[in-house]
PDB file of C-alpha atoms in Angstrom:
ATOM      1  CA  MET A   1     -17.080 -26.609  -6.062  1.00 48.00           C
ATOM      2  CA  GLY A   2     -20.672 -27.876  -5.868  1.00 43.00           C
ATOM      3  CA  ILE A   3     -22.375 -28.728  -2.605  1.00 41.00           C
ATOM      4  CA  TRP A   4     -22.490 -32.440  -3.343  1.00 35.00           C
ATOM      5  CA  ARG A   5     -18.808 -32.541  -4.223  1.00 37.00           C
ATOM      6  CA  ARG A   6     -17.973 -30.712  -0.980  1.00 42.00           C
ATOM      7  CA  LEU A   7     -20.064 -33.200   0.972  1.00 32.00           C
ATOM      8  CA  LEU A   8     -18.278 -36.095  -0.715  1.00 34.00           C
ATOM      9  CA  LEU A   9     -14.843 -34.628  -0.091  1.00 37.00           C
ATOM     10  CA  PHE A  10     -15.473 -33.738   3.537  1.00 42.00           C
ATOM     11  CA  GLY A  11     -17.103 -37.146   4.000  1.00 44.00           C
ATOM     12  CA  GLY A  12     -13.791 -38.837   3.176  1.00 41.00           C
ATOM     13  CA  VAL A  13     -14.408 -39.677  -0.504  1.00 38.00           C
ATOM     14  CA  SER A  14     -12.193 -38.148  -3.198  1.00 39.00           C
ATOM     15  CA  LEU A  15     -13.204 -37.636  -6.840  1.00 36.00           C
ATOM     16  CA  ARG A  16     -11.168 -38.834  -9.797  1.00 41.00           C
ATOM     17  CA  ALA A  17     -10.620 -36.561 -12.772  1.00 41.00           C
ATOM     18  CA  GLY A  18     -13.126 -38.597 -14.723  1.00 41.00           C
ATOM     19  CA  GLY A  19     -15.813 -38.055 -12.117  1.00 44.00           C
ATOM     20  CA  GLY A  20     -15.788 -41.514 -10.554  1.00 45.00           C
ATOM     21  CA  ALA A  21     -15.383 -42.028  -6.848  1.00 44.00           C
ATOM     22  CA  SER A  22     -12.373 -43.693  -5.329  1.00 44.00           C
ATOM     23  CA  ALA A  23     -11.892 -45.294  -1.980  1.00 44.00           C
ATOM     24  CA  PRO A  24     -11.338 -43.059   1.046  1.00 47.00           C
ATOM     25  CA  LEU A  25      -7.772 -42.177   1.821  1.00 45.00           C
ATOM     26  CA  GLY A  26      -6.202 -44.390   4.404  1.00 51.00           C
ATOM     27  CA  GLY A  27      -4.790 -42.933   7.595  1.00 54.00           C
ATOM     28  CA  SER A  28      -1.133 -43.506   6.696  1.00 53.00           C
ATOM     29  CA  ARG A  29      -1.615 -42.165   3.183  1.00 54.00           C
ATOM     30  CA  ALA A  30      -3.312 -39.017   4.542  1.00 51.00           C
ATOM     31  CA  MET A  31      -0.418 -38.466   6.948  1.00 54.00           C
ATOM     32  CA  VAL A  32       2.069 -38.688   4.064  1.00 49.00           C
ATOM     33  CA  CYS A  33       0.073 -36.045   2.158  1.00 50.00           C
ATOM     34  CA  ARG A  34       0.060 -33.772   5.187  1.00 53.00           C
ATOM     35  CA  ARG A  35       3.794 -34.176   5.625  1.00 53.00           C
ATOM     36  CA  GLN A  36       4.387 -33.294   1.979  1.00 54.00           C
ATOM     37  CA  LEU A  37       2.235 -30.177   2.321  1.00 49.00           C
ATOM     38  CA  SER A  38       4.114 -29.131   5.448  1.00 60.00           C
ATOM     39  CA  GLY A  39       7.367 -29.233   3.536  1.00 63.00           C
ATOM     40  CA  ALA A  40       8.283 -27.639   0.228  1.00 61.00           C
ATOM     41  CA  GLU A  41       4.672 -27.097  -0.872  1.00 65.00           C
ATOM     42  CA  SER A  42       3.759 -25.181   2.272  1.00 70.00           C
ATOM     43  CA  GLU A  43       6.797 -22.939   1.776  1.00 72.00           C
ATOM     44  CA  THR A  44       5.700 -22.308  -1.814  1.00 72.00           C
ATOM     45  CA  LEU A  45       2.212 -21.442  -0.565  1.00 71.00           C
ATOM     46  CA  LYS A  46       3.666 -18.973   1.939  1.00 65.00           C
ATOM     47  CA  GLN A  47       5.704 -17.259  -0.745  1.00 69.00           C
ATOM     48  CA  ARG A  48       2.675 -17.133  -3.039  1.00 69.00           C
ATOM     49  CA  ARG A  49       0.535 -15.649  -0.275  1.00 62.00           C
ATOM     50  CA  THR A  50       3.148 -12.978   0.405  1.00 59.00           C
ATOM     51  CA  GLN A  51       3.260 -12.035  -3.276  1.00 61.00           C
ATOM     52  CA  ILE A  52      -0.528 -11.761  -3.460  1.00 54.00           C
ATOM     53  CA  MET A  53      -0.759  -9.657  -0.294  1.00 50.00           C
ATOM     54  CA  SER A  54       1.930  -7.291  -1.537  1.00 50.00           C
ATOM     55  CA  ARG A  55       0.065  -6.539  -4.746  1.00 53.00           C
ATOM     56  CA  GLY A  56      -1.574  -3.181  -4.872  1.00 50.00           C
ATOM     57  CA  LEU A  57       0.068  -1.908  -1.689  1.00 54.00           C
ATOM     58  CA  PRO A  58       1.033   1.766  -1.915  1.00 60.00           C
ATOM     59  CA  LYS A  59       4.702   2.601  -2.082  1.00 74.00           C
ATOM     60  CA  GLN A  60       5.878   4.410   1.020  1.00 84.00           C
ATOM     61  CA  LYS A  61       6.569   8.048   0.377  1.00 92.00           C
ATOM     62  CA  PRO A  62       7.893  10.451   3.011  1.00 94.00           C
ATOM     63  CA  ILE A  63       5.808  13.451   4.024  1.00 95.00           C
ATOM     64  CA  GLU A  64       7.505  16.452   2.480  1.00 94.00           C
ATOM     65  CA  GLY A  65       9.456  18.476   5.013  1.00 95.00           C
ATOM     66  CA  VAL A  66       9.073  15.928   7.837  1.00 97.00           C
ATOM     67  CA  LYS A  67      12.243  14.261   9.096  1.00 96.00           C
ATOM     68  CA  GLN A  68      10.828  11.690  11.521  1.00 97.00           C
ATOM     69  CA  VAL A  69       7.350  10.331  12.224  1.00 97.00           C
ATOM     70  CA  ILE A  70       6.409   8.977  15.662  1.00 98.00           C
ATOM     71  CA  VAL A  71       3.035   7.264  15.977  1.00 97.00           C
ATOM     72  CA  VAL A  72       1.266   6.995  19.328  1.00 96.00           C
ATOM     73  CA  ALA A  73      -1.109   4.039  19.356  1.00 93.00           C
ATOM     74  CA  SER A  74      -3.150   1.789  21.599  1.00 90.00           C
ATOM     75  CA  GLY A  75      -5.045  -1.404  21.130  1.00 80.00           C
ATOM     76  CA  LYS A  76      -8.007  -0.131  23.151  1.00 80.00           C
ATOM     77  CA  GLY A  77      -9.702   3.243  23.462  1.00 83.00           C
ATOM     78  CA  GLY A  78      -9.901   5.141  26.729  1.00 83.00           C
ATOM     79  CA  VAL A  79      -6.351   4.460  27.905  1.00 90.00           C
ATOM     80  CA  GLY A  80      -5.079   8.035  27.472  1.00 90.00           C
ATOM     81  CA  LYS A  81      -3.485   7.724  24.042  1.00 94.00           C
ATOM     82  CA  SER A  82      -4.432  11.213  22.798  1.00 95.00           C
ATOM     83  CA  THR A  83      -3.404  12.815  26.094  1.00 96.00           C
ATOM     84  CA  THR A  84      -0.054  11.057  25.770  1.00 96.00           C
ATOM     85  CA  ALA A  85       0.363  12.145  22.133  1.00 97.00           C
ATOM     86  CA  VAL A  86      -0.359  15.801  22.960  1.00 97.00           C
ATOM     87  CA  ASN A  87       1.967  15.937  25.954  1.00 97.00           C
ATOM     88  CA  LEU A  88       4.669  13.978  24.121  1.00 98.00           C
ATOM     89  CA  ALA A  89       4.641  16.560  21.315  1.00 98.00           C
ATOM     90  CA  LEU A  90       4.895  19.401  23.841  1.00 98.00           C
ATOM     91  CA  ALA A  91       7.603  17.570  25.783  1.00 98.00           C
ATOM     92  CA  LEU A  92       9.689  17.062  22.638  1.00 98.00           C
ATOM     93  CA  ALA A  93       9.521  20.818  22.030  1.00 97.00           C
ATOM     94  CA  ALA A  94      10.233  21.660  25.678  1.00 97.00           C
ATOM     95  CA  ASN A  95      13.277  19.393  25.843  1.00 97.00           C
ATOM     96  CA  ASP A  96      14.819  20.933  22.726  1.00 96.00           C
ATOM     97  CA  SER A  97      13.540  24.332  21.645  1.00 95.00           C
ATOM     98  CA  SER A  98      15.496  24.090  18.384  1.00 96.00           C
ATOM     99  CA  LYS A  99      13.227  21.297  17.146  1.00 97.00           C
ATOM    100  CA  ALA A 100      10.061  21.945  15.129  1.00 98.00           C
ATOM    101  CA  ILE A 101       7.194  19.664  16.169  1.00 98.00           C
ATOM    102  CA  GLY A 102       3.939  18.771  14.450  1.00 98.00           C
ATOM    103  CA  LEU A 103       0.899  16.862  15.714  1.00 98.00           C
ATOM    104  CA  LEU A 104      -1.357  14.935  13.329  1.00 97.00           C
ATOM    105  CA  ASP A 105      -4.670  13.508  14.517  1.00 95.00           C
ATOM    106  CA  VAL A 106      -5.788  10.640  12.250  1.00 93.00           C
ATOM    107  CA  ASP A 107      -8.624   9.501  14.516  1.00 90.00           C
ATOM    108  CA  VAL A 108     -11.302  10.375  11.949  1.00 88.00           C
ATOM    109  CA  TYR A 109     -14.288   9.242  14.009  1.00 88.00           C
ATOM    110  CA  GLY A 110     -13.239  10.720  17.348  1.00 86.00           C
ATOM    111  CA  PRO A 111     -10.690  13.531  16.953  1.00 92.00           C
ATOM    112  CA  SER A 112      -9.526  14.857  20.337  1.00 93.00           C
ATOM    113  CA  ILE A 113      -6.606  17.093  19.388  1.00 95.00           C
ATOM    114  CA  PRO A 114      -8.651  20.273  18.668  1.00 95.00           C
ATOM    115  CA  LYS A 115     -10.053  20.358  22.204  1.00 95.00           C
ATOM    116  CA  MET A 116      -6.856  19.292  23.950  1.00 96.00           C
ATOM    117  CA  MET A 117      -4.804  21.860  22.025  1.00 97.00           C
ATOM    118  CA  ASN A 118      -7.486  24.566  22.357  1.00 96.00           C
ATOM    119  CA  LEU A 119      -7.823  25.033  18.604  1.00 96.00           C
ATOM    120  CA  LYS A 120     -10.833  25.832  16.424  1.00 92.00           C
ATOM    121  CA  GLY A 121     -11.386  26.902  12.858  1.00 91.00           C
ATOM    122  CA  ASN A 122     -10.714  25.720   9.354  1.00 91.00           C
ATOM    123  CA  PRO A 123      -7.197  25.442   7.914  1.00 94.00           C
ATOM    124  CA  GLU A 124      -6.139  28.042   5.393  1.00 94.00           C
ATOM    125  CA  LEU A 125      -4.874  26.948   2.001  1.00 94.00           C
ATOM    126  CA  SER A 126      -1.390  27.651   0.719  1.00 92.00           C
ATOM    127  CA  GLN A 127      -0.622  28.851  -2.812  1.00 91.00           C
ATOM    128  CA  SER A 128      -0.113  25.220  -3.791  1.00 91.00           C
ATOM    129  CA  ASN A 129      -3.608  24.395  -2.466  1.00 93.00           C
ATOM    130  CA  LEU A 130      -2.334  22.538   0.594  1.00 95.00           C
ATOM    131  CA  MET A 131      -3.893  22.876   4.050  1.00 96.00           C
ATOM    132  CA  ARG A 132      -1.878  24.842   6.577  1.00 96.00           C
ATOM    133  CA  PRO A 133      -1.814  23.400  10.104  1.00 97.00           C
ATOM    134  CA  LEU A 134      -3.259  25.383  12.986  1.00 97.00           C
ATOM    135  CA  LEU A 135      -0.701  26.478  15.566  1.00 97.00           C
ATOM    136  CA  ASN A 136      -0.814  26.631  19.357  1.00 97.00           C
ATOM    137  CA  TYR A 137       1.805  26.277  22.100  1.00 97.00           C
ATOM    138  CA  GLY A 138       4.398  26.200  19.323  1.00 96.00           C
ATOM    139  CA  ILE A 139       2.994  22.947  17.864  1.00 98.00           C
ATOM    140  CA  ALA A 140       1.638  22.712  14.312  1.00 97.00           C
ATOM    141  CA  CYS A 141      -1.601  20.682  14.414  1.00 97.00           C
ATOM    142  CA  MET A 142      -3.866  19.049  11.848  1.00 97.00           C
ATOM    143  CA  SER A 143      -7.001  17.062  12.598  1.00 95.00           C
ATOM    144  CA  MET A 144     -10.238  15.892  11.045  1.00 91.00           C
ATOM    145  CA  GLY A 145     -11.805  17.959  13.806  1.00 92.00           C
ATOM    146  CA  PHE A 146     -10.816  21.133  11.936  1.00 93.00           C
ATOM    147  CA  LEU A 147     -12.734  20.023   8.850  1.00 88.00           C
ATOM    148  CA  VAL A 148     -16.120  19.165  10.418  1.00 84.00           C
ATOM    149  CA  GLU A 149     -18.340  20.823  13.023  1.00 81.00           C
ATOM    150  CA  GLU A 150     -17.441  19.994  16.616  1.00 78.00           C
ATOM    151  CA  ASN A 151     -20.609  17.976  17.331  1.00 80.00           C
ATOM    152  CA  GLU A 152     -21.070  16.596  13.827  1.00 81.00           C
ATOM    153  CA  PRO A 153     -20.557  12.819  13.655  1.00 82.00           C
ATOM    154  CA  VAL A 154     -18.422  11.428  10.863  1.00 82.00           C
ATOM    155  CA  VAL A 155     -20.723   8.746   9.452  1.00 82.00           C
ATOM    156  CA  TRP A 156     -18.525   7.381   6.681  1.00 81.00           C
ATOM    157  CA  ARG A 157     -17.755   4.031   5.179  1.00 81.00           C
ATOM    158  CA  GLY A 158     -14.217   2.734   4.756  1.00 79.00           C
ATOM    159  CA  LEU A 159     -13.454   4.239   1.348  1.00 84.00           C
ATOM    160  CA  MET A 160     -14.322   7.758   2.507  1.00 88.00           C
ATOM    161  CA  VAL A 161     -12.239   7.320   5.650  1.00 87.00           C
ATOM    162  CA  MET A 162      -9.268   6.165   3.583  1.00 88.00           C
ATOM    163  CA  SER A 163      -9.694   9.187   1.314  1.00 89.00           C
ATOM    164  CA  ALA A 164      -9.656  11.473   4.356  1.00 90.00           C
ATOM    165  CA  ILE A 165      -6.503   9.805   5.699  1.00 91.00           C
ATOM    166  CA  GLU A 166      -4.824  10.264   2.315  1.00 91.00           C
ATOM    167  CA  LYS A 167      -5.636  13.977   2.411  1.00 92.00           C
ATOM    168  CA  LEU A 168      -4.340  14.354   5.969  1.00 93.00           C
ATOM    169  CA  LEU A 169      -1.106  12.635   4.990  1.00 92.00           C
ATOM    170  CA  ARG A 170      -0.519  14.240   1.584  1.00 93.00           C
ATOM    171  CA  GLN A 171      -2.366  17.558   1.433  1.00 95.00           C
ATOM    172  CA  VAL A 172      -0.929  19.384   4.440  1.00 96.00           C
ATOM    173  CA  ASP A 173       1.861  21.961   4.226  1.00 97.00           C
ATOM    174  CA  TRP A 174       3.904  21.173   7.345  1.00 97.00           C
ATOM    175  CA  GLY A 175       6.839  23.347   6.378  1.00 95.00           C
ATOM    176  CA  GLN A 176       9.960  21.842   7.964  1.00 97.00           C
ATOM    177  CA  LEU A 177       9.457  19.517  10.942  1.00 97.00           C
ATOM    178  CA  ASP A 178      11.954  17.538  12.980  1.00 97.00           C
ATOM    179  CA  TYR A 179       9.240  15.334  14.512  1.00 98.00           C
ATOM    180  CA  LEU A 180       5.650  14.660  13.506  1.00 98.00           C
ATOM    181  CA  VAL A 181       3.696  12.968  16.303  1.00 98.00           C
ATOM    182  CA  VAL A 182       0.715  11.025  14.913  1.00 97.00           C
ATOM    183  CA  ASP A 183      -2.236  10.295  17.197  1.00 95.00           C
ATOM    184  CA  MET A 184      -3.626   7.011  15.878  1.00 93.00           C
ATOM    185  CA  PRO A 185      -7.166   5.744  16.471  1.00 89.00           C
ATOM    186  CA  PRO A 186      -7.455   2.749  18.801  1.00 86.00           C
ATOM    187  CA  GLY A 187      -7.302  -0.729  17.348  1.00 81.00           C
ATOM    188  CA  THR A 188      -5.517  -2.443  14.461  1.00 76.00           C
ATOM    189  CA  GLY A 189      -7.721  -1.678  11.475  1.00 79.00           C
ATOM    190  CA  ASP A 190      -7.698   0.075   8.127  1.00 84.00           C
ATOM    191  CA  VAL A 191      -6.365   3.432   9.333  1.00 88.00           C
ATOM    192  CA  GLN A 192      -3.368   1.929  11.116  1.00 87.00           C
ATOM    193  CA  LEU A 193      -2.495  -0.169   8.079  1.00 86.00           C
ATOM    194  CA  SER A 194      -3.004   2.721   5.657  1.00 87.00           C
ATOM    195  CA  VAL A 195      -0.744   5.061   7.622  1.00 91.00           C
ATOM    196  CA  SER A 196       1.918   2.369   8.095  1.00 89.00           C
ATOM    197  CA  GLN A 197       1.923   1.453   4.409  1.00 88.00           C
ATOM    198  CA  ASN A 198       1.825   4.997   3.025  1.00 91.00           C
ATOM    199  CA  ILE A 199       4.578   6.754   4.968  1.00 94.00           C
ATOM    200  CA  PRO A 200       7.861   5.650   6.550  1.00 95.00           C
ATOM    201  CA  ILE A 201       7.381   5.608  10.322  1.00 96.00           C
ATOM    202  CA  THR A 202      10.425   6.052  12.502  1.00 96.00           C
ATOM    203  CA  GLY A 203       8.891   4.431  15.555  1.00 96.00           C
ATOM    204  CA  ALA A 204       5.701   3.588  17.427  1.00 96.00           C
ATOM    205  CA  VAL A 205       4.827   4.235  21.065  1.00 97.00           C
ATOM    206  CA  ILE A 206       2.195   1.922  22.555  1.00 94.00           C
ATOM    207  CA  VAL A 207       0.025   3.342  25.366  1.00 94.00           C
ATOM    208  CA  SER A 208      -1.804   1.107  27.831  1.00 91.00           C
ATOM    209  CA  THR A 209      -3.114   1.034  31.365  1.00 89.00           C
ATOM    210  CA  PRO A 210      -1.837  -1.802  33.584  1.00 90.00           C
ATOM    211  CA  GLN A 211      -5.245  -3.516  33.287  1.00 87.00           C
ATOM    212  CA  ASP A 212      -5.224  -7.006  31.754  1.00 85.00           C
ATOM    213  CA  VAL A 213      -8.034  -6.215  29.295  1.00 87.00           C
ATOM    214  CA  ALA A 214      -6.144  -3.187  27.947  1.00 88.00           C
ATOM    215  CA  LEU A 215      -2.854  -5.088  27.835  1.00 88.00           C
ATOM    216  CA  MET A 216      -4.353  -7.809  25.644  1.00 91.00           C
ATOM    217  CA  ASP A 217      -5.148  -5.235  22.972  1.00 88.00           C
ATOM    218  CA  ALA A 218      -1.850  -3.399  23.482  1.00 90.00           C
ATOM    219  CA  HIS A 219      -0.095  -6.704  22.747  1.00 92.00           C
ATOM    220  CA  LYS A 220      -2.026  -6.989  19.479  1.00 91.00           C
ATOM    221  CA  GLY A 221      -1.138  -3.403  18.586  1.00 89.00           C
ATOM    222  CA  ALA A 222       2.569  -4.016  19.104  1.00 91.00           C
ATOM    223  CA  GLU A 223       2.445  -7.194  17.024  1.00 92.00           C
ATOM    224  CA  MET A 224       0.619  -5.365  14.226  1.00 91.00           C
ATOM    225  CA  PHE A 225       3.392  -2.792  13.943  1.00 92.00           C
ATOM    226  CA  ARG A 226       5.978  -5.541  13.855  1.00 91.00           C
ATOM    227  CA  LYS A 227       4.112  -7.247  11.020  1.00 90.00           C
ATOM    228  CA  VAL A 228       4.247  -4.053   8.939  1.00 90.00           C
ATOM    229  CA  HIS A 229       7.924  -3.499   9.865  1.00 92.00           C
ATOM    230  CA  VAL A 230       7.417  -0.459  12.093  1.00 94.00           C
ATOM    231  CA  PRO A 231       9.890  -0.336  15.015  1.00 95.00           C
ATOM    232  CA  VAL A 232       8.151  -0.275  18.413  1.00 95.00           C
ATOM    233  CA  LEU A 233      10.064   2.133  20.637  1.00 96.00           C
ATOM    234  CA  GLY A 234       8.417   0.986  23.853  1.00 95.00           C
ATOM    235  CA  LEU A 235       5.336   1.119  26.054  1.00 95.00           C
ATOM    236  CA  VAL A 236       3.897   3.931  28.149  1.00 95.00           C
ATOM    237  CA  GLN A 237       2.125   2.718  31.283  1.00 93.00           C
ATOM    238  CA  ASN A 238      -0.669   5.262  31.753  1.00 90.00           C
ATOM    239  CA  MET A 239      -2.833   5.658  34.867  1.00 89.00           C
ATOM    240  CA  SER A 240      -0.260   3.529  36.655  1.00 85.00           C
ATOM    241  CA  VAL A 241      -1.135   4.599  40.197  1.00 80.00           C
ATOM    242  CA  PHE A 242      -3.517   6.917  42.043  1.00 84.00           C
ATOM    243  CA  GLN A 243      -2.266   8.863  45.059  1.00 80.00           C
ATOM    244  CA  CYS A 244      -4.862  10.271  47.424  1.00 80.00           C
ATOM    245  CA  PRO A 245      -4.306  14.046  47.650  1.00 79.00           C
ATOM    246  CA  LYS A 246      -5.188  14.011  51.381  1.00 78.00           C
ATOM    247  CA  CYS A 247      -3.626  10.943  52.942  1.00 82.00           C
ATOM    248  CA  LYS A 248      -1.080  10.308  50.128  1.00 78.00           C
ATOM    249  CA  HIS A 249      -1.961   6.619  50.062  1.00 81.00           C
ATOM    250  CA  LYS A 250      -1.194   5.024  46.690  1.00 81.00           C
ATOM    251  CA  THR A 251      -3.714   2.717  45.014  1.00 86.00           C
ATOM    252  CA  HIS A 252      -3.132   0.752  41.829  1.00 82.00           C
ATOM    253  CA  ILE A 253      -6.661   1.048  40.489  1.00 82.00           C
ATOM    254  CA  PHE A 254      -5.921  -0.700  37.181  1.00 83.00           C
ATOM    255  CA  GLY A 255      -3.363  -3.138  38.556  1.00 76.00           C
ATOM    256  CA  ALA A 256       0.362  -2.889  39.179  1.00 84.00           C
ATOM    257  CA  ASP A 257       3.143  -3.183  36.601  1.00 82.00           C
ATOM    258  CA  GLY A 258       1.037  -4.883  33.942  1.00 82.00           C
ATOM    259  CA  ALA A 259       2.722  -2.941  31.142  1.00 82.00           C
ATOM    260  CA  ARG A 260       6.138  -3.899  32.475  1.00 87.00           C
ATOM    261  CA  LYS A 261       5.237  -7.573  32.307  1.00 89.00           C
ATOM    262  CA  LEU A 262       3.940  -7.139  28.767  1.00 91.00           C
ATOM    263  CA  ALA A 263       7.103  -5.263  27.793  1.00 88.00           C
ATOM    264  CA  GLN A 264       9.197  -8.198  29.007  1.00 90.00           C
ATOM    265  CA  THR A 265       7.061 -10.587  26.979  1.00 91.00           C
ATOM    266  CA  LEU A 266       7.549  -8.469  23.850  1.00 90.00           C
ATOM    267  CA  GLY A 267      11.235  -7.819  24.452  1.00 92.00           C
ATOM    268  CA  LEU A 268      10.585  -4.094  24.848  1.00 92.00           C
ATOM    269  CA  GLU A 269      10.999  -1.479  27.560  1.00 92.00           C
ATOM    270  CA  VAL A 270       8.578   0.772  29.406  1.00 93.00           C
ATOM    271  CA  LEU A 271       9.343   4.353  28.402  1.00 96.00           C
ATOM    272  CA  GLY A 272       7.721   5.731  31.525  1.00 94.00           C
ATOM    273  CA  ASP A 273       4.801   5.691  33.953  1.00 93.00           C
ATOM    274  CA  ILE A 274       2.060   8.325  34.020  1.00 93.00           C
ATOM    275  CA  PRO A 275      -0.018   8.485  37.215  1.00 91.00           C
ATOM    276  CA  LEU A 276      -3.811   8.731  37.346  1.00 90.00           C
ATOM    277  CA  HIS A 277      -4.031  12.366  38.398  1.00 90.00           C
ATOM    278  CA  LEU A 278      -6.808  14.951  38.395  1.00 90.00           C
ATOM    279  CA  ASN A 279      -4.448  17.646  37.081  1.00 92.00           C
ATOM    280  CA  ILE A 280      -3.807  15.753  33.837  1.00 93.00           C
ATOM    281  CA  ARG A 281      -7.517  15.341  33.136  1.00 93.00           C
ATOM    282  CA  GLU A 282      -8.401  18.942  33.976  1.00 93.00           C
ATOM    283  CA  ALA A 283      -5.526  20.329  31.909  1.00 94.00           C
ATOM    284  CA  SER A 284      -6.584  18.283  28.889  1.00 93.00           C
ATOM    285  CA  ASP A 285     -10.267  19.221  29.173  1.00 93.00           C
ATOM    286  CA  THR A 286      -9.457  22.940  29.367  1.00 94.00           C
ATOM    287  CA  GLY A 287      -7.151  22.826  26.362  1.00 95.00           C
ATOM    288  CA  GLN A 288      -4.030  23.592  28.400  1.00 96.00           C
ATOM    289  CA  PRO A 289      -1.951  20.385  28.394  1.00 97.00           C
ATOM    290  CA  ILE A 290      -0.084  19.793  31.605  1.00 97.00           C
ATOM    291  CA  VAL A 291       3.382  19.958  30.033  1.00 97.00           C
ATOM    292  CA  PHE A 292       2.546  23.524  28.979  1.00 96.00           C
ATOM    293  CA  SER A 293       0.401  24.717  31.894  1.00 96.00           C
ATOM    294  CA  GLN A 294       2.239  23.039  34.811  1.00 96.00           C
ATOM    295  CA  PRO A 295       5.739  22.236  33.522  1.00 95.00           C
ATOM    296  CA  GLU A 296       7.184  21.905  37.050  1.00 95.00           C
ATOM    297  CA  SER A 297       4.632  19.342  38.207  1.00 94.00           C
ATOM    298  CA  ASP A 298       5.599  15.723  38.714  1.00 92.00           C
ATOM    299  CA  GLU A 299       3.062  14.729  36.054  1.00 94.00           C
ATOM    300  CA  ALA A 300       4.626  17.019  33.439  1.00 95.00           C
ATOM    301  CA  LYS A 301       8.106  15.793  34.340  1.00 96.00           C
ATOM    302  CA  ALA A 302       6.957  12.230  33.676  1.00 96.00           C
ATOM    303  CA  TYR A 303       6.053  13.206  30.092  1.00 97.00           C
ATOM    304  CA  LEU A 304       9.346  15.060  29.699  1.00 97.00           C
ATOM    305  CA  ARG A 305      11.267  11.929  30.720  1.00 97.00           C
ATOM    306  CA  ILE A 306       9.264   9.840  28.255  1.00 97.00           C
ATOM    307  CA  ALA A 307      10.162  12.284  25.467  1.00 98.00           C
ATOM    308  CA  VAL A 308      13.841  11.861  26.337  1.00 97.00           C
ATOM    309  CA  GLU A 309      13.499   8.078  26.138  1.00 97.00           C
ATOM    310  CA  VAL A 310      11.693   8.290  22.796  1.00 97.00           C
ATOM    311  CA  VAL A 311      14.379  10.482  21.226  1.00 97.00           C
ATOM    312  CA  ARG A 312      17.108   8.233  22.620  1.00 95.00           C
ATOM    313  CA  ARG A 313      15.635   5.291  20.728  1.00 95.00           C
ATOM    314  CA  LEU A 314      15.182   7.086  17.418  1.00 94.00           C
ATOM    315  CA  PRO A 315      17.804   6.727  14.718  1.00 88.00           C
ATOM    316  CA  SER A 316      19.575   9.875  13.629  1.00 76.00           C
ATOM    317  CA  PRO A 317      17.818  11.509  10.645  1.00 65.00           C
ATOM    318  CA  SER A 318      20.814  10.734   8.433  1.00 58.00           C
ATOM    319  CA  GLU A 319      20.551   6.960   9.044  1.00 54.00           C
TER     320      GLU A 319
END
């Protein structure tokens, strides 16, 4: 459409097929047109849009050997998502030693799993040329951090990132896993969509602090998963309260019960509260997650309870 034609149209003048101008549409006539569009035509447009958007989408294919996939996500970075993913994986194993657990880090730009799980080195290749996960604390782990130097930035455009995600999803020999916990990057972008559209996800866990700014993005994250038909299992309220180690006074640094209010808005439940505690941070930084290093602590028990709630909401593998 040429610039002059656009100006004419937006100025209230329509063009006839023959090129001549007609009188501007009257108010009542315009309202009739709008009503018609809001009826059958708008429904047709919606259906057409859905068909167009579905074109070219990859068909979901399960990861070989993996029974159930649990993604841990957040709308905003810095809310403790990776710490939650690591301790959730360890808690799932601790609650049921018969279960085999894997941990996949798809945060290409900022992988945290290698440090938190105290793992270094490159994956070995199987006879079928698939990468073998690195193992620690009984958890099989794979991360972009194993494929690049620790301090080397990943300066890639979208296509390269998508290629890396495809390799992490399809070129890893997990063996047989009951649960694969996936540590998502923050946000609602290409990686989240690619993972959701490529593999069947059993459920998503949304992590947020009680802070309003974090909750806004957590809300968007939950809605994104609903749009791509991924069940949201519930919210984890991280850094919910700080207790002074000397006087034992409790302070809600990031606000009180924000995640619970958001959960009510979304029709979900809070899976558990994790306090803001020095032990959790120190354990993560030293590569000895608190569920492993201090299993009897109150902080570790909070993760163990969350793991119970997650499993309770998962369908049985046969369903």
